mmCIF file of C-alpha atoms in Angstrom:
data_model
loop_
_atom_site.group_PDB
_atom_site.id
_atom_site.type_symbol
_atom_site.label_atom_id
_atom_site.label_comp_id
_atom_site.label_asym_id
_atom_site.label_seq_id
_atom_site.Cartn_x
_atom_site.Cartn_y
_atom_site.Cartn_z
ATOM 1 C CA MET A 1 4.904 42.344 92.151
ATOM 2 C CA SER A 2 4.545 40.504 95.315
ATOM 3 C CA ASP A 3 3.518 42.008 98.516
ATOM 4 C CA ASP A 4 6.891 41.382 99.960
ATOM 5 C CA SER A 5 8.482 43.302 97.169
ATOM 6 C CA PHE A 6 5.980 46.041 97.441
ATOM 7 C CA PHE A 7 6.466 46.255 101.206
ATOM 8 C CA ARG A 8 10.273 46.404 100.742
ATOM 9 C CA GLU A 9 9.924 49.129 98.094
ATOM 10 C CA VAL A 10 7.557 51.236 100.351
ATOM 11 C CA ASN A 11 10.225 50.618 103.353
ATOM 12 C CA GLN A 12 13.173 51.852 101.074
ATOM 13 C CA GLU A 13 11.218 54.850 100.155
ATOM 14 C CA LEU A 14 10.253 55.947 103.552
ATOM 15 C CA ARG A 15 13.958 55.366 104.865
ATOM 16 C CA GLN A 16 15.292 57.488 101.907
ATOM 17 C CA ASP A 17 12.882 60.231 102.935
ATOM 18 C CA GLN A 18 13.820 60.061 106.673
ATOM 19 C CA ALA A 19 17.420 60.201 105.539
ATOM 20 C CA LYS A 20 16.716 63.490 103.542
ATOM 21 C CA ALA A 21 14.847 64.679 106.243
ATOM 22 C CA LEU A 22 17.365 64.149 108.744
ATOM 23 C CA TRP A 23 20.059 65.477 106.477
ATOM 24 C CA THR A 24 18.136 68.532 105.615
ATOM 25 C CA ARG A 25 17.494 69.437 109.532
ATOM 26 C CA TYR A 26 21.142 68.174 110.810
ATOM 27 C CA GLY A 27 23.432 68.097 108.063
ATOM 28 C CA PRO A 28 24.815 71.341 108.089
ATOM 29 C CA ALA A 29 25.617 71.049 111.763
ATOM 30 C CA ALA A 30 27.193 67.826 111.403
ATOM 31 C CA ILE A 31 29.599 69.297 108.913
ATOM 32 C CA VAL A 32 30.337 72.399 111.189
ATOM 33 C CA ILE A 33 30.979 69.960 114.133
ATOM 34 C CA ALA A 34 33.170 67.695 111.883
ATOM 35 C CA VAL A 35 35.182 70.705 110.684
ATOM 36 C CA ALA A 36 35.462 71.850 114.387
ATOM 37 C CA VAL A 37 36.769 68.637 115.405
ATOM 38 C CA VAL A 38 39.557 68.403 112.707
ATOM 39 C CA LEU A 39 40.490 72.085 113.115
ATOM 40 C CA GLY A 40 40.774 71.542 117.093
ATOM 41 C CA THR A 41 42.785 68.528 116.637
ATOM 42 C CA SER A 42 45.187 70.279 114.194
ATOM 43 C CA LEU A 43 45.390 73.222 116.554
ATOM 44 C CA TRP A 44 46.324 71.210 119.683
ATOM 45 C CA VAL A 45 48.480 69.108 117.673
ATOM 46 C CA ALA A 46 50.437 72.312 116.303
ATOM 47 C CA TRP A 47 50.520 73.767 119.889
ATOM 48 C CA ASP A 48 51.804 70.497 121.384
ATOM 49 C CA TYR A 49 54.704 70.702 119.018
ATOM 50 C CA TRP A 50 55.469 74.323 119.746
ATOM 51 C CA SER A 51 55.202 73.641 123.240
ATOM 52 C CA GLN A 52 57.658 70.682 123.052
ATOM 53 C CA THR A 53 60.015 72.252 120.980
ATOM 54 C CA ARG A 54 60.270 75.312 123.055
ATOM 55 C CA ALA A 55 60.868 73.354 126.177
ATOM 56 C CA ASN A 56 63.454 71.151 124.422
ATOM 57 C CA ASN A 57 65.045 74.309 123.170
ATOM 58 C CA SER A 58 65.100 75.714 126.791
ATOM 59 C CA GLY A 59 66.395 72.426 128.349
ATOM 60 C CA ASP A 60 69.246 72.431 125.867
ATOM 61 C CA ALA A 61 69.919 76.145 126.800
ATOM 62 C CA TYR A 62 70.181 75.149 130.478
ATOM 63 C CA SER A 63 72.264 72.297 130.188
ATOM 64 C CA GLN A 64 74.705 74.251 127.799
ATOM 65 C CA ALA A 65 74.598 77.049 130.880
ATOM 66 C CA LEU A 66 75.427 74.516 133.468
ATOM 67 C CA THR A 67 78.398 73.140 131.465
ATOM 68 C CA LEU A 68 79.807 76.634 131.313
ATOM 69 C CA ALA A 69 79.313 77.123 135.011
ATOM 70 C CA ARG A 70 81.159 73.779 135.608
ATOM 71 C CA GLU A 71 84.061 74.885 133.230
ATOM 72 C CA GLY A 72 84.555 77.816 135.300
ATOM 73 C CA ARG A 73 83.276 80.128 132.433
ATOM 74 C CA THR A 74 81.424 82.434 134.808
ATOM 75 C CA ASP A 75 80.749 85.489 132.595
ATOM 76 C CA GLU A 76 79.602 83.092 129.824
ATOM 77 C CA ALA A 77 77.382 81.083 132.150
ATOM 78 C CA THR A 78 75.619 84.315 133.698
ATOM 79 C CA ALA A 79 74.942 85.558 130.193
ATOM 80 C CA ALA A 80 73.429 82.026 128.977
ATOM 81 C CA LEU A 81 71.303 82.031 132.169
ATOM 82 C CA GLN A 82 69.974 85.804 131.717
ATOM 83 C CA GLN A 83 68.910 85.083 128.199
ATOM 84 C CA LEU A 84 67.233 81.917 129.424
ATOM 85 C CA GLU A 85 65.712 84.021 132.076
ATOM 86 C CA ALA A 86 64.435 86.506 129.323
ATOM 87 C CA ASP A 87 63.229 84.122 126.927
ATOM 88 C CA GLY A 88 63.138 80.423 128.278
ATOM 89 C CA TYR A 89 59.918 78.304 128.536
ATOM 90 C CA GLY A 90 58.304 76.642 131.259
ATOM 91 C CA ALA A 91 60.140 76.569 134.361
ATOM 92 C CA TYR A 92 63.330 77.355 132.930
ATOM 93 C CA PRO A 93 63.422 81.054 133.340
ATOM 94 C CA VAL A 94 63.020 80.278 137.366
ATOM 95 C CA LEU A 95 65.521 77.495 137.384
ATOM 96 C CA ALA A 96 67.928 80.140 135.494
ATOM 97 C CA ARG A 97 67.368 82.811 138.240
ATOM 98 C CA MET A 98 68.258 80.323 140.976
ATOM 99 C CA ARG A 99 71.160 78.691 139.077
ATOM 100 C CA GLY A 100 72.394 82.061 138.249
ATOM 101 C CA ALA A 101 72.475 83.218 142.070
ATOM 102 C CA THR A 102 74.307 80.115 142.617
ATOM 103 C CA VAL A 103 76.800 80.881 139.727
ATOM 104 C CA LEU A 104 77.384 84.493 141.502
ATOM 105 C CA ALA A 105 78.261 82.750 144.885
ATOM 106 C CA GLU A 106 80.626 80.436 143.426
ATOM 107 C CA ALA A 107 82.290 83.329 141.892
ATOM 108 C CA GLY A 108 82.821 85.002 145.427
ATOM 109 C CA ASP A 109 79.968 87.631 144.576
ATOM 110 C CA PHE A 110 78.061 86.568 147.826
ATOM 111 C CA ALA A 111 75.998 90.203 148.096
ATOM 112 C CA GLY A 112 74.900 89.779 144.445
ATOM 113 C CA ALA A 113 73.941 85.996 145.005
ATOM 114 C CA VAL A 114 72.197 87.020 148.131
ATOM 115 C CA ALA A 115 70.389 89.623 146.211
ATOM 116 C CA ALA A 116 69.307 87.550 143.438
ATOM 117 C CA PHE A 117 67.888 84.767 145.659
ATOM 118 C CA ASP A 118 65.920 87.534 147.517
ATOM 119 C CA SER A 119 64.456 88.601 144.203
ATOM 120 C CA VAL A 120 63.271 84.898 143.509
ATOM 121 C CA ALA A 121 61.854 84.785 146.925
ATOM 122 C CA ALA A 122 60.155 87.998 146.596
ATOM 123 C CA ASP A 123 58.293 87.085 143.337
ATOM 124 C CA ARG A 124 54.805 86.129 144.025
ATOM 125 C CA ALA A 125 54.673 84.540 140.364
ATOM 126 C CA VAL A 126 57.355 81.787 141.313
ATOM 127 C CA PRO A 127 55.785 78.793 143.142
ATOM 128 C CA GLU A 128 56.093 79.100 146.872
ATOM 129 C CA SER A 129 58.112 75.966 147.471
ATOM 130 C CA ILE A 130 60.957 77.550 144.988
ATOM 131 C CA ARG A 131 60.533 80.929 147.148
ATOM 132 C CA ASP A 132 61.279 79.006 150.094
ATOM 133 C CA MET A 133 64.270 77.199 148.726
ATOM 134 C CA ALA A 134 65.391 80.984 147.714
ATOM 135 C CA LYS A 135 65.210 81.942 151.097
ATOM 136 C CA LEU A 136 67.276 79.195 152.443
ATOM 137 C CA ARG A 137 69.730 79.510 149.921
ATOM 138 C CA ALA A 138 70.178 83.249 151.029
ATOM 139 C CA GLY A 139 70.149 82.283 154.572
ATOM 140 C CA LEU A 140 73.015 79.741 154.095
ATOM 141 C CA LEU A 141 75.291 82.133 152.467
ATOM 142 C CA LEU A 142 74.476 84.830 155.225
ATOM 143 C CA VAL A 143 75.553 82.501 157.936
ATOM 144 C CA ASP A 144 79.127 83.223 156.676
ATOM 145 C CA HIS A 145 78.473 86.432 155.119
ATOM 146 C CA GLY A 146 75.951 88.284 157.284
ATOM 147 C CA SER A 147 74.700 88.648 160.792
ATOM 148 C CA TYR A 148 72.213 86.620 162.724
ATOM 149 C CA ALA A 149 69.335 89.111 161.804
ATOM 150 C CA ASP A 150 69.960 88.694 158.130
ATOM 151 C CA VAL A 151 69.796 84.856 158.235
ATOM 152 C CA SER A 152 66.676 84.987 160.630
ATOM 153 C CA ALA A 153 64.955 87.413 158.355
ATOM 154 C CA ARG A 154 65.105 84.882 155.546
ATOM 155 C CA VAL A 155 64.609 81.838 157.338
ATOM 156 C CA GLU A 156 62.869 82.108 160.510
ATOM 157 C CA ALA A 157 59.484 81.401 158.624
ATOM 158 C CA LEU A 158 60.697 78.242 157.579
ATOM 159 C CA THR A 159 61.310 76.703 160.959
ATOM 160 C CA SER A 160 57.883 75.888 161.480
ATOM 161 C CA GLU A 161 56.954 72.128 162.418
ATOM 162 C CA THR A 162 54.805 72.189 159.187
ATOM 163 C CA ASN A 163 57.834 73.168 156.832
ATOM 164 C CA THR A 164 59.830 70.712 154.808
ATOM 165 C CA LEU A 165 62.856 72.980 154.884
ATOM 166 C CA ARG A 166 62.801 73.503 158.828
ATOM 167 C CA HIS A 167 65.789 71.192 159.399
ATOM 168 C CA SER A 168 68.188 73.147 157.312
ATOM 169 C CA ALA A 169 66.502 76.544 158.089
ATOM 170 C CA ARG A 170 67.095 75.587 161.677
ATOM 171 C CA GLU A 171 70.547 74.519 161.375
ATOM 172 C CA ALA A 172 71.264 77.583 159.399
ATOM 173 C CA LEU A 173 69.736 79.972 162.139
ATOM 174 C CA ALA A 174 71.717 78.010 164.763
ATOM 175 C CA LEU A 175 74.985 78.290 163.179
ATOM 176 C CA SER A 176 74.612 81.882 162.986
ATOM 177 C CA ALA A 177 73.482 82.429 166.531
ATOM 178 C CA TRP A 178 76.209 80.321 167.617
ATOM 179 C CA LYS A 179 78.907 82.327 165.606
ATOM 180 C CA GLU A 180 77.108 85.530 166.927
ATOM 181 C CA GLY A 181 77.794 84.050 170.613
ATOM 182 C CA ARG A 182 74.039 83.518 171.149
ATOM 183 C CA PHE A 183 74.655 80.145 172.782
ATOM 184 C CA SER A 184 71.247 79.560 174.292
ATOM 185 C CA ASP A 185 69.486 80.189 171.121
ATOM 186 C CA ALA A 186 71.812 78.094 169.216
ATOM 187 C CA ALA A 187 71.678 75.151 171.938
ATOM 188 C CA THR A 188 67.615 75.612 171.523
ATOM 189 C CA LEU A 189 67.585 75.195 167.938
ATOM 190 C CA PHE A 190 70.209 72.407 167.722
ATOM 191 C CA GLY A 191 68.261 70.601 170.374
ATOM 192 C CA GLN A 192 65.289 70.883 168.144
ATOM 193 C CA ILE A 193 66.993 69.205 165.084
ATOM 194 C CA SER A 194 68.618 66.484 167.451
ATOM 195 C CA ASP A 195 64.919 65.866 168.851
ATOM 196 C CA ASP A 196 63.154 65.662 165.319
ATOM 197 C CA GLN A 197 62.993 62.264 164.262
ATOM 198 C CA GLN A 198 62.348 63.259 160.485
ATOM 199 C CA ALA A 199 65.568 65.093 160.249
ATOM 200 C CA PRO A 200 68.337 63.555 158.198
ATOM 201 C CA ALA A 201 70.360 61.465 160.332
ATOM 202 C CA ASN A 202 73.689 63.358 159.298
ATOM 203 C CA MET A 203 72.054 66.554 160.522
ATOM 204 C CA ARG A 204 71.036 65.241 163.659
ATOM 205 C CA GLN A 205 74.444 63.946 164.553
ATOM 206 C CA ARG A 206 75.851 67.494 163.786
ATOM 207 C CA ALA A 207 73.319 69.061 165.797
ATOM 208 C CA GLU A 208 74.154 66.483 168.713
ATOM 209 C CA LEU A 209 77.765 67.358 168.258
ATOM 210 C CA MET A 210 77.190 71.201 168.190
ATOM 211 C CA SER A 211 74.975 70.794 171.499
ATOM 212 C CA GLU A 212 77.546 68.855 173.084
ATOM 213 C CA LEU A 213 80.323 71.625 172.252
ATOM 214 C CA ILE A 214 78.007 74.086 173.859
ATOM 215 C CA ARG A 215 77.465 72.330 176.955
ATOM 216 C CA GLY A 216 80.794 71.387 177.278
ATOM 217 C CA SER A 217 81.924 74.995 177.038
ATOM 218 C CA GLY A 218 79.258 76.071 179.658
ATOM 219 C CA ALA A 219 78.295 78.843 177.205
ATOM 220 C CA SER A 220 74.559 77.799 177.183
ATOM 221 C CA SER A 221 74.106 78.764 180.779
#
């Protein structure tokens, strides 16, 4: 046997011994890690499939409820939305509550609609942006079906300079003030809208028109 062959055999034996030692030391742990990776991946795939399925089912149910509402089948639409509120997935239960309130308003049940929007607005589990929208929707209904105090209780906090809903909130409050004969308050609010360059153009035009109407009548003095 040549020296080269001898050294190769020795190196091979050493590598085998090292491999056996590494396997003895780390082999069981490697198996556990591999099993954990496979199991974790399988569980994640199963959860993702379950989640997507529930979301798709809720989306389909929501679309069907909207179709019923558009067709004027109010009772069926309300029942479908209530069912979705009870067992829907993700954001759909909250969307069902908001849409359910709208269905009530479209059916002429304004008190029920306001109560439904108020319920969403008071629910701390609902995202703040949706709660604010519920307050605004209730306030808009109360412009025609409530008092200035009723509207103010819902939208006053939304009129701050940092709130993205401030333009609509100010308009609702201004219209309510105007209807109740609070012309000075209405003029101030309409002026805030028309002076706000970030307000939608059509809303600013309405505010300017109402401001001119109040000034022309001499009611703001």
